[in-house]
Tab-separated table of C-alpha atoms and ligand atoms in Angstrom:
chain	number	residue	atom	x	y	z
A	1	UNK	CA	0.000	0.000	0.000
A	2	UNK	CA	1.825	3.598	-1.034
A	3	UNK	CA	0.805	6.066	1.774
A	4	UNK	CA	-1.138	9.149	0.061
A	5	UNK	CA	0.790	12.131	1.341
A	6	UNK	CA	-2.036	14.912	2.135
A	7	UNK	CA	-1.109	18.244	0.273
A	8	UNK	CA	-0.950	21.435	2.050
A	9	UNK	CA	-3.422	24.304	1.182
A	10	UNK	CA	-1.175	26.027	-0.409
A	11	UNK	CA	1.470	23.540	-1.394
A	12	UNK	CA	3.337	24.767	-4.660
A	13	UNK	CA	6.894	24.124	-4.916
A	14	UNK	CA	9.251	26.597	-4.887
A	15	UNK	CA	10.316	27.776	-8.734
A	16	UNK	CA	12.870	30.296	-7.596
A	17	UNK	CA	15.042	30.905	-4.370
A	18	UNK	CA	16.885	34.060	-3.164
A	19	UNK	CA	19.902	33.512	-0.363
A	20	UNK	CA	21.195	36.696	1.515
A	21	UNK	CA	21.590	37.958	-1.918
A	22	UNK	CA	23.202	41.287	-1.569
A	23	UNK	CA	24.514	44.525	-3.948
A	24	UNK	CA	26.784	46.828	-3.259
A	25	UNK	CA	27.339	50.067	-5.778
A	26	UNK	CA	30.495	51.930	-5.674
A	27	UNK	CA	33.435	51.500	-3.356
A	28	UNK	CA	34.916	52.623	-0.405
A	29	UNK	CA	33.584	55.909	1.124
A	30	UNK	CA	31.212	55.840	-1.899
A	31	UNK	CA	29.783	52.595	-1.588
A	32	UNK	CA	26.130	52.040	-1.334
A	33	UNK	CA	24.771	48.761	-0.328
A	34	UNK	CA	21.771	48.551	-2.087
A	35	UNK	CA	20.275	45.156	-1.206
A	36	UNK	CA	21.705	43.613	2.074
A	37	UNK	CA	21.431	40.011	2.444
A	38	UNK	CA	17.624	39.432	1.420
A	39	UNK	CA	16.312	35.694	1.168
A	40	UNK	CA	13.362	34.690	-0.145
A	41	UNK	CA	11.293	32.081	-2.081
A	42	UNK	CA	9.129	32.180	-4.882
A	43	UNK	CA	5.914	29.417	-5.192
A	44	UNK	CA	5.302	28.236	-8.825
A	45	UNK	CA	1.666	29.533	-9.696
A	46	UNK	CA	1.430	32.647	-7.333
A	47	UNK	CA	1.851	36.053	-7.407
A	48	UNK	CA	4.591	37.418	-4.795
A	49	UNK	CA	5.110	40.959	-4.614
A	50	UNK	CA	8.084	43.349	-3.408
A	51	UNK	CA	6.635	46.635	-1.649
A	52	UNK	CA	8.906	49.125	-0.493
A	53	UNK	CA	9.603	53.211	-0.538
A	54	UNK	CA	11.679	54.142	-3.444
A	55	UNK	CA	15.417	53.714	-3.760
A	56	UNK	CA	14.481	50.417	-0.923
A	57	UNK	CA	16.130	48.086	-3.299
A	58	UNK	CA	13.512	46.523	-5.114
A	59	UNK	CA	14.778	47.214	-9.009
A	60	UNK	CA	18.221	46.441	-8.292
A	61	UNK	CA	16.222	43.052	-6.567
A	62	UNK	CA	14.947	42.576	-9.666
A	63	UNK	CA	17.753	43.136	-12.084
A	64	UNK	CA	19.936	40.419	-10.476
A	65	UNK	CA	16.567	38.259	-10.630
A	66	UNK	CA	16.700	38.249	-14.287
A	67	UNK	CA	20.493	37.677	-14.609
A	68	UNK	CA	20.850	41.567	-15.259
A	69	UNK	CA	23.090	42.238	-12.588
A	70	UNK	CA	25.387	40.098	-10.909
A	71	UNK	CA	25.467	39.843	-7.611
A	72	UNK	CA	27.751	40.774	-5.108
A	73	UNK	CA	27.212	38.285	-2.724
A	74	UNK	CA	24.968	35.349	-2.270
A	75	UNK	CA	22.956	32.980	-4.221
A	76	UNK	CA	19.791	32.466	-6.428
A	77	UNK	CA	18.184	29.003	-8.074
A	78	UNK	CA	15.546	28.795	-10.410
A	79	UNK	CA	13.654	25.624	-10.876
A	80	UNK	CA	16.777	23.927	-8.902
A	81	UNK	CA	19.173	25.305	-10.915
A	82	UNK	CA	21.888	27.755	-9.701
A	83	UNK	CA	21.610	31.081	-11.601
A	84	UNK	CA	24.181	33.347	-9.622
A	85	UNK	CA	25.972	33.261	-11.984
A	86	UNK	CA	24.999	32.728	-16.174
A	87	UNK	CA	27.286	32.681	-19.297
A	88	UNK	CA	26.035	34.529	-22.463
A	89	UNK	CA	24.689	31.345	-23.350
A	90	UNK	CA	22.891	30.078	-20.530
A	91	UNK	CA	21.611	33.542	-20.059
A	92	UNK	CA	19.575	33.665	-22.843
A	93	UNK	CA	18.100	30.262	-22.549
A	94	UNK	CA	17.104	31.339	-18.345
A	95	UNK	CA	15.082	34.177	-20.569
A	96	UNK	CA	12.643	31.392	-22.046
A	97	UNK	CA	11.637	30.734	-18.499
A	98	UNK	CA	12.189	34.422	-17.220
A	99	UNK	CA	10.562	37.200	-18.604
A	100	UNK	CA	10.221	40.936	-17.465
A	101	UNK	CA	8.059	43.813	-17.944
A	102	UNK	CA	8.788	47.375	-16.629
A	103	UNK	CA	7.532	50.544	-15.872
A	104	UNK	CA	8.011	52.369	-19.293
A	105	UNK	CA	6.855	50.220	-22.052
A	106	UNK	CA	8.079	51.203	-25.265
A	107	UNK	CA	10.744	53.579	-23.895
A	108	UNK	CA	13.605	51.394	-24.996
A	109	UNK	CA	11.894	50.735	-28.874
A	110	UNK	CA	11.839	52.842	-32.087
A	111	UNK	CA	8.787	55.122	-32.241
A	112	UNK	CA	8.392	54.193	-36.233
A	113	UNK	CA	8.193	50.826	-35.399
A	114	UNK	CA	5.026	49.198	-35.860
A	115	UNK	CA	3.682	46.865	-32.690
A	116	UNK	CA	4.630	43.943	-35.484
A	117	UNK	CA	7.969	44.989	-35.701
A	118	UNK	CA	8.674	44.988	-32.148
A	119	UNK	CA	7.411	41.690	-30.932
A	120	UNK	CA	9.479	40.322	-34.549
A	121	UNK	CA	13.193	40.212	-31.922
A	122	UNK	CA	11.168	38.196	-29.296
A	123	UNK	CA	9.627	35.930	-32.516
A	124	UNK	CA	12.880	35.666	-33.856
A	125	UNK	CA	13.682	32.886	-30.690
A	126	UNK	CA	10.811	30.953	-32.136
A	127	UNK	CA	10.420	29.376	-35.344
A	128	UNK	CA	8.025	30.610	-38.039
A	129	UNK	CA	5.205	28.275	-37.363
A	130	UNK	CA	5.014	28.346	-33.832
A	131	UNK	CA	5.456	32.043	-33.747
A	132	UNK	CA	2.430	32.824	-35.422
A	133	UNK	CA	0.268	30.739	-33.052
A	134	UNK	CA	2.641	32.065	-30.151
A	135	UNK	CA	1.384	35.755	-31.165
A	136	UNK	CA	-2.277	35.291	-31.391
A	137	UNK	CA	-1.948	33.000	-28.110
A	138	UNK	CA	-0.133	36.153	-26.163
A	139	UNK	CA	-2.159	38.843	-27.436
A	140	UNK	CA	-5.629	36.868	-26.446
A	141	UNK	CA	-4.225	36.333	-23.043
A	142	UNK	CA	-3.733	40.533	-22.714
A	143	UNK	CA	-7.545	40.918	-23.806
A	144	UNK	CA	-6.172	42.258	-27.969
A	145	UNK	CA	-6.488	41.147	-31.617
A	146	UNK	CA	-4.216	40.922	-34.333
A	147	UNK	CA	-5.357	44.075	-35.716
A	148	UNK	CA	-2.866	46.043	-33.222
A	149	UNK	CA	0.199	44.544	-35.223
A	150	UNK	CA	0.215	47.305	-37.603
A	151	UNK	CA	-0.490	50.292	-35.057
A	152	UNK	CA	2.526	52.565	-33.890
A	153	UNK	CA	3.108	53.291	-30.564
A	154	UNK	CA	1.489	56.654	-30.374
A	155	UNK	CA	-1.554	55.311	-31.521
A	156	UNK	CA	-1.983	53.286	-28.616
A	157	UNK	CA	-3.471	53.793	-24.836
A	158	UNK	CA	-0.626	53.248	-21.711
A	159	UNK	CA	-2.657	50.461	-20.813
A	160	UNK	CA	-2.924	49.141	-24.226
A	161	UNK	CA	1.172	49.502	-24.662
A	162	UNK	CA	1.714	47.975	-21.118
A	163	UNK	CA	-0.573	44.893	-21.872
A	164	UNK	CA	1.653	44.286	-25.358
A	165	UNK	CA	4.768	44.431	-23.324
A	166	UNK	CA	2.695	41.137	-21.556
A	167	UNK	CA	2.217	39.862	-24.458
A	168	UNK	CA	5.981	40.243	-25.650
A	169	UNK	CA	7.150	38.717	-22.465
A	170	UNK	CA	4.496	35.963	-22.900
A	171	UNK	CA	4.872	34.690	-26.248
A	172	UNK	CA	8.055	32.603	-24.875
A	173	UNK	CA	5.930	31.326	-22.903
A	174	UNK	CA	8.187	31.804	-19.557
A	175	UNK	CA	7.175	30.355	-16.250
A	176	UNK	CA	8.199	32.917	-14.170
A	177	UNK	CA	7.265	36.934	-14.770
A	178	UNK	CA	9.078	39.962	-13.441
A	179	UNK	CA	6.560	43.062	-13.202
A	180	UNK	CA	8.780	46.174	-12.109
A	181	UNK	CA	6.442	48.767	-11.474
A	182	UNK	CA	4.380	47.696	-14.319
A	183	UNK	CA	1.099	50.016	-13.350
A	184	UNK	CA	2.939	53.230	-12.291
A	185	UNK	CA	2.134	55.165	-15.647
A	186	UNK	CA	-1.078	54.084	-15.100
A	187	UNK	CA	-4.313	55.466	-14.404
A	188	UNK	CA	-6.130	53.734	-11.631
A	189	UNK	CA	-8.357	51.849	-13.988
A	190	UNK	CA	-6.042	50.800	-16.259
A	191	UNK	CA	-3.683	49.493	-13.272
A	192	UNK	CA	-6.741	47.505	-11.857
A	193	UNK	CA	-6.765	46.109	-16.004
A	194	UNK	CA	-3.218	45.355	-16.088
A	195	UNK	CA	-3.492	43.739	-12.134
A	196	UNK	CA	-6.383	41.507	-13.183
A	197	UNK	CA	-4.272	40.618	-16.329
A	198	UNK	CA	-1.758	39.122	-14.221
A	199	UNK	CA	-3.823	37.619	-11.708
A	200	UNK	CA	-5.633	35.725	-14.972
A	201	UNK	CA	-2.249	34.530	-15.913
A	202	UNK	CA	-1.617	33.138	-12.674
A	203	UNK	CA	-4.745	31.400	-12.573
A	204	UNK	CA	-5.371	30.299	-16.161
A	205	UNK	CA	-1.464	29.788	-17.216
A	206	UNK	CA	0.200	28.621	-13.671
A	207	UNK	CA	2.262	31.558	-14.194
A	208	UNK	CA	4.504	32.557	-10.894
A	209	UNK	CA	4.616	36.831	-10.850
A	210	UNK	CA	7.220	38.194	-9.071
A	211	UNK	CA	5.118	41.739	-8.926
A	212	UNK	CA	7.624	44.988	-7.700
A	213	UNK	CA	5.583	47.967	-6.419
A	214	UNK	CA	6.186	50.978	-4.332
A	215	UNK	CA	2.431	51.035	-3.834
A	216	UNK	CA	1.232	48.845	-0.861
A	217	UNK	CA	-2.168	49.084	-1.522
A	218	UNK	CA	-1.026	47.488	-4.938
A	219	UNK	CA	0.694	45.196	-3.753
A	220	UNK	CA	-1.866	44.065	-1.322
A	221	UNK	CA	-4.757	43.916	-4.042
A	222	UNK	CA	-2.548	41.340	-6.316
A	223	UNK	CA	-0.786	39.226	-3.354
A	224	UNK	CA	-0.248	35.993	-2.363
A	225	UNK	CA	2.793	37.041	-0.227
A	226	UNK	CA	4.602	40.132	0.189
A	227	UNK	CA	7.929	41.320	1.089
A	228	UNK	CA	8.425	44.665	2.632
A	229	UNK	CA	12.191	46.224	1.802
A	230	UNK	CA	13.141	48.988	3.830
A	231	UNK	CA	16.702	50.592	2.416
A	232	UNK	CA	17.857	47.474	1.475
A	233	UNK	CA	16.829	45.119	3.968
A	234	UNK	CA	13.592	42.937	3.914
A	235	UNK	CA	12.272	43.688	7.011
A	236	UNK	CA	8.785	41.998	6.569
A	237	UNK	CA	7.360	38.910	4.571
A	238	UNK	CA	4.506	36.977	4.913
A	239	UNK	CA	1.103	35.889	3.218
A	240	UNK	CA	-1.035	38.948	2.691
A	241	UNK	CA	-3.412	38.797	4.620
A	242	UNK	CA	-1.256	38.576	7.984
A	243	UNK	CA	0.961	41.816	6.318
A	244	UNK	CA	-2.468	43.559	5.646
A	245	UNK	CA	-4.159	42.492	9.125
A	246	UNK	CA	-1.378	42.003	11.628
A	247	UNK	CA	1.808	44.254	10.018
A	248	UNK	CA	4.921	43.091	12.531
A	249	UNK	CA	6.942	45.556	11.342
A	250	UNK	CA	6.874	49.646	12.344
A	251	UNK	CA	7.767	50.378	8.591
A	252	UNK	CA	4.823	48.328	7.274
A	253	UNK	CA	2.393	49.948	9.666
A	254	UNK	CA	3.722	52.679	8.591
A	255	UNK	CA	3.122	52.127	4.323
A	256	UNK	CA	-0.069	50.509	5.535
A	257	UNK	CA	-1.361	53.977	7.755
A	258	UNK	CA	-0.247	55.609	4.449
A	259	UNK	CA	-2.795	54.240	2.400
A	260	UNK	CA	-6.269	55.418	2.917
A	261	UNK	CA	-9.263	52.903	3.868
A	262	UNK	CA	-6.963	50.019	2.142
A	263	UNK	CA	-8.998	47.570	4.208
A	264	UNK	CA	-12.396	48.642	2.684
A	265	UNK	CA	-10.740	49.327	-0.743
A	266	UNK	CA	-8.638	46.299	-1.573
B	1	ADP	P1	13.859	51.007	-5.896
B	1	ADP	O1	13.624	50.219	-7.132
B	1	ADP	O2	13.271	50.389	-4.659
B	1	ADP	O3	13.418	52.430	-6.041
B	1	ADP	P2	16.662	50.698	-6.541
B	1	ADP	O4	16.938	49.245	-6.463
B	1	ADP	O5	16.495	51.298	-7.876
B	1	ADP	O6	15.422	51.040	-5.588
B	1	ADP	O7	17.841	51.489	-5.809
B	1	ADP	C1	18.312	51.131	-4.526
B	1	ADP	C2	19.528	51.977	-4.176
B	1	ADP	O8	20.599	51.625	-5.021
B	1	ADP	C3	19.307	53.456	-4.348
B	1	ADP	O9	20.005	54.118	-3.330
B	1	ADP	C4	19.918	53.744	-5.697
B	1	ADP	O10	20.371	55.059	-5.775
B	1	ADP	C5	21.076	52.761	-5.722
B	1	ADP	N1	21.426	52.339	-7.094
B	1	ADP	C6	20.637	51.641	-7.934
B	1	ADP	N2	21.264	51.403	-9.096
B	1	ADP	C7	22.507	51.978	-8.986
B	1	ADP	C8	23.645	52.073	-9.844
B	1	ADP	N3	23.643	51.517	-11.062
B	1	ADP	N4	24.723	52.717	-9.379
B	1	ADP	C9	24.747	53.265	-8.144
B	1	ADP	N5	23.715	53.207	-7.296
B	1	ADP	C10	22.599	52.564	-7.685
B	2	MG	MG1	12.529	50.704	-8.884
């Protein structure tokens, strides 16, 4: 008889892990320890989310996340794999799984390129036939049609540019998601659009978001668990709820007391 091990509610295994990973800019009298020995874990399927003042950390969190930015001391694993460190080559095959969208879509891309022309790079990983299907899959999961290939970026919405930058990120179809104050540009009803966009894509796709925000009423409204950086140091994590109702730390009372009727709100 094989023993039938009982699951835990919210049993999900860990897809990536974070040990005292820390970042230093500068040196000597100049240096300026950005992150300081933060650990945490991400669960495959749920939506975690950093929360913190600016200038707490949380970007440069991020950057060494996706391989951006090495570290200067510590370690990180994805799916059981170390990824402290990547070559060239290994770098760009951690991007299938890894995928990022930030706070200023388009900024980085050619205003006289069409939307077409600016997913084509990300295609370019895929071959032809399973790019096509791979662009009509991403662009159905952000709520669009085919029909915004051919538009430029000025004749698009921020929300409407932030949800193709999903759809770019999505078409390799990675399992983990890096949102780096993805909603800031936005309008509040376009951020509540592009938050229900990822929660969707946890809950129809699996997908694990790793969602940065200096926003704590953000961050509580998409959590499953959320970190609270203080200059550099995580000085609070937990599932949201307990950070919401019972805050341990002064400096998440603190974000919390800054955000009006949250409780009612969220
Ligand atoms: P956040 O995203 O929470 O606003 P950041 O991670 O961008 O915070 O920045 C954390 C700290 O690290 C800040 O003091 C910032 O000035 C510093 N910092 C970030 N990037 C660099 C860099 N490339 N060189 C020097 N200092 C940096
Ligand atoms: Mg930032």
């Amino acid at each position: 008889m094989t023993a039938v091990e009982p699951s835990a509610p919210d049993a999900g295994t860990d897809i990536f892990a974070a040990e005292r990973i820390s970042r230093v800019f500068g040196t000597g009298r100049n240096a300026v320890t950005a992150v300081d020995g933060v650990s945490f874990v991400l669960k495959e399927k749920a939506i975690t989310t950093i929360v913190g003042e600016s200038g707490s950390g949380k970007s440069t969190i991020a950057r060494m996340v996706l391989g951006l930015l090495p570290v200067s001391s510590g370690t990180m694993s994805f799916d059981g794999r170390d990824v402290t460190t990547l070559s060239s080559t290994a770098r760009i095959a951690y991007w299938r799984d890894v995928q990022a969208v930030f706070q200023d879509p388009f900024s980085a891309f050619n205003q006289f390129f069409t939307v077409r022309r600016l997913l084509n790079r990300s295609l370019r990983m895929l071959d032809k036939v399973s790019a096509k299907e791979r662009l009509e899959e991403a662009l159905g999961h952000v709520d669009m049609g085919l029909d915004v290939l051919d538009r430029f970026p000025h004749q698009l919405s921020g929300g409407q540019r932030q949800r193709i930058m999903i759809a770019r990120a999505l078409m390799l179809r990675p399992r983990l998601l890096v949102a780096d104050e993805a909603t800031s540009m936005l309008d509040a009803s376009l951020r509540v659009n592009i938050l229900n966009v990822l929660t969707d894509l946890r809950d129809q796709l699996g997908m694990t978001v790793l969602f940065i925000t200096h926003d704590i009423g953000q961050a509580c409204y998409i959590a499953d668990k959320v970190l609270v950086m203080e200059n550099g140091v995580l000085v609070e994590q937990g599932p949201t709820d307990d950070v919401i109702f019972n805050p341990q730390h002064e400096y998440t009372q603190r974000l919390l007391a800054d955000v009006p009727r949250l409780h009612e709100s969220a």
